Amino acid sequence: MTTPENPEAAESPDDVLRELASWHEEVRAQFPILRAEPGLAYLDSAATSQKPQAVLDAVQGYLTTSNANSGRGSYPWANRTTALVAQARRQVAQSLGDPDPDRSQVVLTSGATEALRLVARDWLAAQLADGDEVIVPFADHQANISPWQEVRDLLARQGVRVVLRPMPYQRGSGDYDHVALAEQVGARTRFVAATHVHHVYGNDMNVHRVRAAVGPHVPICLDASQSVGHQPIRLDALDVDFVAFSGHKALALPGTGALWARQARGPELRPGGWSGTPNTVGAVSLSAALDWLRDTDTGRVHRWTRALTARLTDALSRLGSYQVLGCRTSLAAGSTVQRRQSLVSFRHRAIPSGDLGFILFDRGLMVRSDQHCQGASGEKTGSVRVSTHAYTAVEEIDRLVEALRALD
Ligand code: PMP
């Protein structure tokens, strides 16, 4: 059984890939862009995902039957658009397993960056007093750092001094250091920003331990950009107060994302200002994407993508020239837990990562090679990141491994 304290025992990646092979084939066939250029392997799903036909159809259907503005007008197309946007917000809450949707709210945003900034500007800024402290994960994505710095700077201009304390990390693994975190938390700690799955290390960051370390009263804001759409999310088990994610990484259109917020540990979030016209097409695409993920089975997406990255991590650990970043405990086959999720970052010991990216693209392999928008306490040099989704094929990972082996 899976419990927070007893992570899922590792499944053999080969067994999972064999068991889910026909499921995967059906899934992959639903992504038209992958048929358009079969010679290319898209291995950058952590940056943004490809879109299934169901999402494309929903967008086309909406734009060709009922495109209008939302929250304005009383004719049928406008009413339908208003209902579709409201439905997308409800679906976000449902897809996150919100145990109490009456006491929470969902704001549709342009992505995770806007969602996190909304928490900072429209909620946190009003909660902080002189001398208060916020814990910030400076080795996570910059989108989960800048908003808290902006709040500090905004309040400093008003004479309110807020201290940003660094989230402690364990050396080498990329994990949070929960023991040091518990020591870091004090009477002035008002807010903790954390990440569900790290966008460079691929680790599940054990958020339940963040809650245990900071105690029951401090609000936690979770950046779930690399987990939503890749694994079933259960908010009741996570016990956090805000969840931000990118819709576009979860199969919806570019320019989509959402913030889920509840008022358990503070006043209600009140997004400020006149909201203007929402991204109606984006909302339609997000609804369709969340439906697709539910029907396709996010649990299988989770098992498939973890098995692919375990296969890749395992292969890399057998090649002498590569250093895999983060997640030492899940170096695939011999491991008893699978904490590495859908992505792997690595370096070649002699070839700069930028060059390696070009070499791999020459072989039709589209990976990300740079510093991945990691914060100032993150990696000092770039790496190659390979990231997967339900549509990623075993053959694509094997082609990548062959290309890497040739450079070993
Ligand atoms: N957080 C993480 C962990 C991410 O990987 C990303 C996207 N690279 C973001 C935040 C920013 O998301 P968005 O592009 O939706 O603003």
XYZ file of C-alpha atoms and ligand atoms in Angstrom:
424
model
C 0.000 0.000 0.000
C 1.171 3.534 -0.680
C 1.306 5.824 2.297
C 3.281 9.043 2.614
C 5.740 7.399 5.010
C 6.030 4.246 2.964
C 6.712 5.251 -0.623
C 5.562 2.908 -3.313
C 7.860 -0.032 -3.715
C 9.667 0.037 -7.036
C 8.065 -1.816 -9.898
C 10.400 -3.293 -12.462
C 10.475 -0.729 -15.297
C 10.560 -3.491 -17.896
C 7.456 -5.134 -16.428
C 5.560 -1.846 -16.425
C 6.558 -0.995 -19.996
C 5.508 -4.461 -21.137
C 2.207 -4.383 -19.252
C 1.251 -0.933 -20.570
C 2.592 -1.324 -24.123
C -0.767 -1.553 -25.891
C -2.265 1.197 -23.715
C 0.666 3.403 -24.698
C 0.256 2.648 -28.403
C -3.356 3.781 -28.284
C -2.351 6.894 -26.379
C 0.436 7.848 -28.728
C -1.779 7.498 -31.783
C -3.906 10.360 -30.425
C -1.139 12.977 -30.801
C -1.150 14.236 -34.401
C 2.093 16.204 -34.102
C 3.974 12.971 -33.408
C 2.723 11.481 -36.665
C 3.691 14.555 -38.657
C 7.448 13.996 -38.292
C 8.093 10.424 -37.188
C 11.872 10.956 -37.363
C 11.779 13.424 -34.500
C 11.539 12.421 -30.837
C 10.035 15.073 -28.561
C 11.766 14.686 -25.194
C 10.983 18.082 -23.677
C 7.557 17.574 -22.121
C 8.626 19.274 -18.886
C 8.810 22.534 -20.851
C 5.431 22.001 -22.458
C 3.392 18.990 -23.487
C 2.007 17.948 -26.829
C -1.779 17.990 -27.263
C -4.079 15.027 -27.938
C -6.688 15.129 -30.696
C -9.434 15.432 -28.052
C -8.014 18.793 -26.932
C -7.629 20.021 -30.505
C -11.204 18.933 -31.275
C -12.593 20.663 -28.193
C -10.878 23.916 -29.145
C -11.978 23.703 -32.762
C -15.506 22.746 -31.707
C -15.761 25.687 -29.352
C -14.357 28.232 -31.792
C -16.586 27.047 -34.595
C -19.823 26.821 -32.628
C -19.979 29.160 -29.653
C -17.047 31.553 -29.407
C -18.065 34.621 -27.385
C -16.924 36.485 -24.298
C -17.350 35.040 -20.823
C -19.222 36.658 -17.925
C -20.800 39.221 -20.238
C -23.799 39.035 -22.552
C -26.948 36.967 -22.196
C -27.291 35.302 -25.583
C -26.624 31.552 -25.898
C -23.002 31.665 -27.099
C -22.046 33.997 -24.244
C -23.900 31.877 -21.689
C -22.261 28.756 -22.998
C -18.811 30.346 -22.829
C -19.425 31.500 -19.243
C -20.505 27.969 -18.318
C -17.451 26.423 -19.991
C -15.049 28.653 -18.057
C -16.845 27.838 -14.772
C -16.696 24.158 -15.661
C -12.940 24.328 -16.231
C -12.483 25.770 -12.740
C -14.638 23.018 -11.211
C -12.695 20.390 -13.102
C -9.396 21.712 -11.799
C -10.667 21.259 -8.214
C -11.967 17.769 -9.016
C -8.797 16.690 -10.781
C -6.737 17.706 -7.745
C -8.977 15.625 -5.492
C -10.126 18.710 -3.598
C -11.823 17.243 -0.523
C -13.859 20.383 0.178
C -14.531 22.440 -2.988
C -16.986 24.695 -1.120
C -14.137 26.068 0.958
C -11.635 26.523 -1.863
C -11.399 28.403 -5.101
C -9.714 28.040 -8.461
C -8.343 30.892 -10.528
C -7.432 30.213 -14.137
C -4.104 31.797 -15.065
C -1.682 31.949 -17.973
C 0.580 29.400 -16.284
C 2.278 28.522 -13.029
C 4.293 31.738 -12.991
C 1.188 33.904 -12.947
C -0.475 31.629 -10.392
C 2.440 31.938 -7.958
C 2.654 35.687 -8.479
C -1.057 35.923 -7.675
C -0.499 34.241 -4.321
C 2.364 36.632 -3.585
C 0.705 39.850 -4.663
C -2.941 39.243 -3.811
C -2.624 37.190 -0.644
C 0.779 36.996 0.987
C 1.634 40.712 0.815
C -1.311 41.548 3.087
C -0.375 38.854 5.645
C 3.172 39.967 6.412
C 4.363 42.297 9.154
C 7.762 43.726 9.992
C 10.178 40.939 10.946
C 8.136 38.109 9.417
C 9.863 35.296 7.540
C 9.111 33.370 4.369
C 10.890 30.143 3.416
C 11.870 30.096 -0.253
C 13.250 27.156 -2.298
C 16.160 28.919 -3.970
C 17.262 25.794 -5.875
C 13.837 25.257 -7.456
C 12.317 26.972 -10.495
C 12.780 30.739 -10.669
C 8.981 31.078 -10.988
C 8.777 29.871 -7.373
C 11.393 32.382 -6.185
C 10.794 35.721 -7.934
C 7.243 36.267 -6.609
C 8.424 36.047 -2.976
C 11.336 38.407 -3.694
C 8.899 40.817 -5.309
C 6.712 40.796 -2.184
C 9.753 41.403 0.018
C 10.817 44.346 -2.176
C 7.293 45.762 -2.349
C 6.938 45.701 1.429
C 10.450 47.081 1.922
C 9.366 50.193 0.005
C 6.618 50.586 2.626
C 9.092 50.188 5.484
C 8.110 46.590 6.283
C 11.129 44.298 6.481
C 10.446 40.688 5.487
C 13.207 38.066 5.614
C 13.419 35.348 2.948
C 15.019 32.277 4.489
C 16.408 29.606 2.178
C 14.711 26.236 2.141
C 17.477 23.798 3.189
C 18.480 21.033 0.751
C 20.310 17.787 1.241
C 23.686 17.782 -0.425
C 23.776 16.081 -3.827
C 20.300 14.574 -4.019
C 18.288 17.745 -4.652
C 15.880 16.784 -1.837
C 14.760 19.189 0.841
C 16.471 18.692 4.179
C 13.424 18.265 6.380
C 15.391 18.113 9.604
C 17.120 21.430 8.901
C 13.791 22.829 7.726
C 12.156 22.023 11.064
C 15.003 23.920 12.770
C 14.604 26.832 10.364
C 10.930 27.300 11.230
C 10.384 29.774 14.022
C 7.758 31.997 15.589
C 8.036 34.480 12.701
C 7.707 31.932 9.878
C 4.551 32.947 8.005
C 4.717 31.071 4.706
C 6.595 28.257 2.972
C 7.010 27.861 -0.785
C 7.772 24.342 -2.003
C 7.721 22.212 -5.137
C 6.016 18.879 -5.715
C 8.359 17.409 -8.345
C 11.678 19.120 -9.055
C 12.030 20.310 -12.655
C 15.776 19.509 -12.882
C 16.304 16.635 -10.448
C 13.049 14.832 -11.153
C 12.584 14.078 -7.443
C 9.258 13.852 -5.749
C 10.077 16.384 -3.020
C 8.169 14.582 -0.238
C 5.822 17.435 0.526
C 4.177 15.574 3.393
C 7.491 15.938 5.209
C 7.451 19.688 4.577
C 4.111 19.858 6.369
C 5.439 17.712 9.203
C 8.520 19.939 9.490
C 6.708 23.288 9.485
C 3.837 22.250 11.748
C 0.080 22.558 11.300
C -0.309 26.354 11.132
C 2.051 27.696 8.461
C 0.554 28.012 4.949
C 2.373 26.028 2.264
C 2.260 26.996 -1.396
C 3.031 24.155 -3.751
C 4.347 24.461 -7.287
C 2.891 21.358 -8.929
C 3.927 22.204 -12.489
C 5.797 18.927 -12.984
C 3.259 16.677 -11.297
C -0.211 17.732 -12.481
C -1.007 15.699 -15.584
C 1.736 13.208 -14.784
C 0.351 11.654 -11.628
C -2.889 11.547 -9.666
C -2.879 14.427 -7.162
C -4.644 14.032 -3.833
C -4.956 17.326 -2.028
C -6.289 15.686 1.120
C -3.008 13.805 1.463
C -0.799 16.807 0.652
C -2.244 19.219 3.242
C -1.098 22.377 1.457
C -2.886 25.695 1.072
C -2.112 26.762 -2.487
C -1.364 24.691 -5.576
C -0.084 26.332 -8.768
C 0.383 24.485 -12.031
C 0.854 24.894 -15.778
C -2.069 23.690 -17.871
C 0.154 23.684 -20.938
C 2.390 21.005 -19.393
C -0.754 18.956 -18.696
C -1.872 18.717 -22.343
C -3.861 21.988 -22.505
C -3.029 24.934 -24.786
C -0.093 27.308 -24.275
C -1.008 30.213 -21.990
C -2.994 28.066 -19.538
C -2.525 27.274 -15.876
C -4.366 27.441 -12.591
C -4.169 28.294 -8.947
C -6.103 26.335 -6.347
C -6.436 28.068 -2.981
C -8.272 27.441 0.247
C -8.756 29.506 3.331
C -7.869 26.967 5.979
C -4.848 28.882 7.253
C -5.751 32.495 6.640
C -8.207 34.753 4.894
C -9.691 33.999 1.509
C -7.640 34.838 -1.562
C -9.201 37.802 -3.353
C -7.626 38.193 -6.766
C -7.293 41.942 -7.115
C -8.398 44.209 -9.898
C -10.674 43.993 -12.881
C -10.231 40.576 -14.420
C -10.975 41.401 -18.055
C -11.650 38.800 -20.700
C -10.423 35.354 -19.643
C -8.590 32.928 -21.893
C -11.795 31.139 -22.893
C -10.146 28.880 -25.465
C -7.511 27.983 -22.905
C -10.208 27.070 -20.383
C -11.917 24.840 -22.951
C -8.604 23.161 -23.692
C -7.890 22.656 -19.987
C -11.274 20.992 -19.460
C -10.675 18.692 -22.396
C -7.141 17.905 -21.219
C -8.279 17.050 -17.682
C -11.073 14.859 -19.087
C -8.580 13.133 -21.346
C -6.158 12.513 -18.485
C -8.917 11.081 -16.285
C -10.224 8.815 -19.045
C -6.756 7.742 -20.123
C -5.851 7.096 -16.483
C -3.342 9.438 -14.871
C -2.214 6.517 -12.709
C -0.989 4.775 -15.852
C 0.630 7.956 -17.125
C 2.504 8.026 -13.835
C 3.677 4.431 -14.037
C 4.609 4.754 -17.728
C 6.676 7.929 -17.372
C 8.446 6.705 -14.239
C 9.311 3.447 -15.950
C 10.731 5.312 -18.959
C 12.946 7.523 -16.814
C 14.031 4.571 -14.691
C 15.076 2.825 -17.935
C 17.047 5.890 -18.999
C 18.599 6.486 -15.561
C 19.577 2.863 -15.349
C 21.221 2.980 -18.792
C 23.081 6.197 -17.947
C 24.413 4.744 -14.724
C 26.067 1.999 -16.778
C 27.846 4.487 -19.053
C 31.021 5.967 -17.595
C 30.819 9.431 -19.164
C 27.568 10.670 -17.671
C 26.638 12.217 -14.357
C 22.956 12.003 -13.456
C 21.683 14.889 -11.322
C 19.564 14.395 -8.210
C 17.518 11.481 -6.996
C 20.239 9.049 -5.989
C 17.713 6.808 -4.257
C 15.924 5.866 -7.409
C 18.658 4.823 -9.743
C 16.163 2.485 -11.271
C 16.446 -1.262 -11.166
C 18.115 -1.890 -7.831
C 16.076 0.672 -5.986
C 13.367 -0.028 -3.444
C 11.538 3.232 -4.071
C 10.713 5.145 -7.218
C 11.023 8.787 -6.327
C 12.314 9.835 -9.736
C 9.336 10.968 -11.717
C 9.002 11.826 -15.412
C 12.336 13.527 -16.115
C 16.091 13.024 -15.901
C 18.888 15.609 -16.122
C 22.488 14.683 -16.756
C 25.841 15.904 -18.015
C 28.558 14.400 -20.131
C 31.881 14.653 -18.321
C 33.668 16.141 -21.351
C 31.057 17.496 -23.782
C 29.378 20.763 -22.701
C 25.629 20.292 -22.325
C 24.807 22.914 -24.974
C 26.918 21.008 -27.514
C 25.390 17.714 -26.447
C 21.934 19.168 -27.110
C 22.951 20.025 -30.685
C 24.518 16.601 -31.227
C 21.335 14.917 -30.037
C 19.147 17.103 -32.226
C 21.269 16.042 -35.192
C 19.965 12.562 -34.437
C 16.364 13.783 -34.238
C 16.247 13.908 -30.430
C 14.723 17.109 -29.043
C 15.944 17.605 -25.473
C 16.424 20.694 -23.353
C 20.008 21.713 -22.681
C 20.561 24.794 -20.539
C 20.118 25.744 -16.890
C 16.369 25.143 -16.916
C 15.411 28.409 -15.141
C 16.755 27.034 -11.879
C 17.175 29.508 -9.014
C 20.451 30.990 -7.782
C 21.222 28.140 -5.362
C 20.789 25.558 -8.100
C 23.272 23.986 -10.504
C 26.070 26.297 -11.574
C 26.428 24.754 -15.015
C 23.859 23.548 -17.492
C 22.667 20.018 -18.119
C 20.660 18.041 -20.613
C 17.118 17.366 -19.459
C 15.045 14.555 -20.925
C 11.387 14.674 -19.993
C 8.553 12.367 -20.895
C 4.798 12.080 -21.041
C 2.255 9.401 -21.790
C 3.031 9.627 -25.515
C 6.805 9.146 -25.146
C 7.815 5.828 -26.697
C 10.275 3.269 -25.311
C 11.909 3.285 -28.723
C 12.615 7.031 -28.337
C 14.378 6.473 -25.022
C 16.339 3.598 -26.539
C 17.370 5.754 -29.503
C 18.572 8.374 -27.061
C 20.532 5.796 -25.058
C 22.164 4.537 -28.281
C 23.179 8.088 -29.205
C 24.594 8.672 -25.714
C 26.415 5.356 -25.744
C 28.128 6.331 -28.989
C 29.572 9.348 -27.153
C 30.631 7.404 -24.070
N 7.560 25.747 -11.961
C 8.146 24.689 -12.504
C 8.614 23.585 -11.598
C 8.310 24.596 -13.878
O 8.916 23.538 -14.407
C 7.838 25.667 -14.699
C 7.966 25.622 -16.208
N 9.207 25.340 -16.700
C 7.230 26.763 -14.097
C 7.097 26.765 -12.722
C 6.698 27.907 -14.908
O 5.508 27.513 -15.488
P 4.731 28.400 -16.576
O 5.537 28.309 -17.818
O 3.415 27.713 -16.701
O 4.602 29.767 -16.051
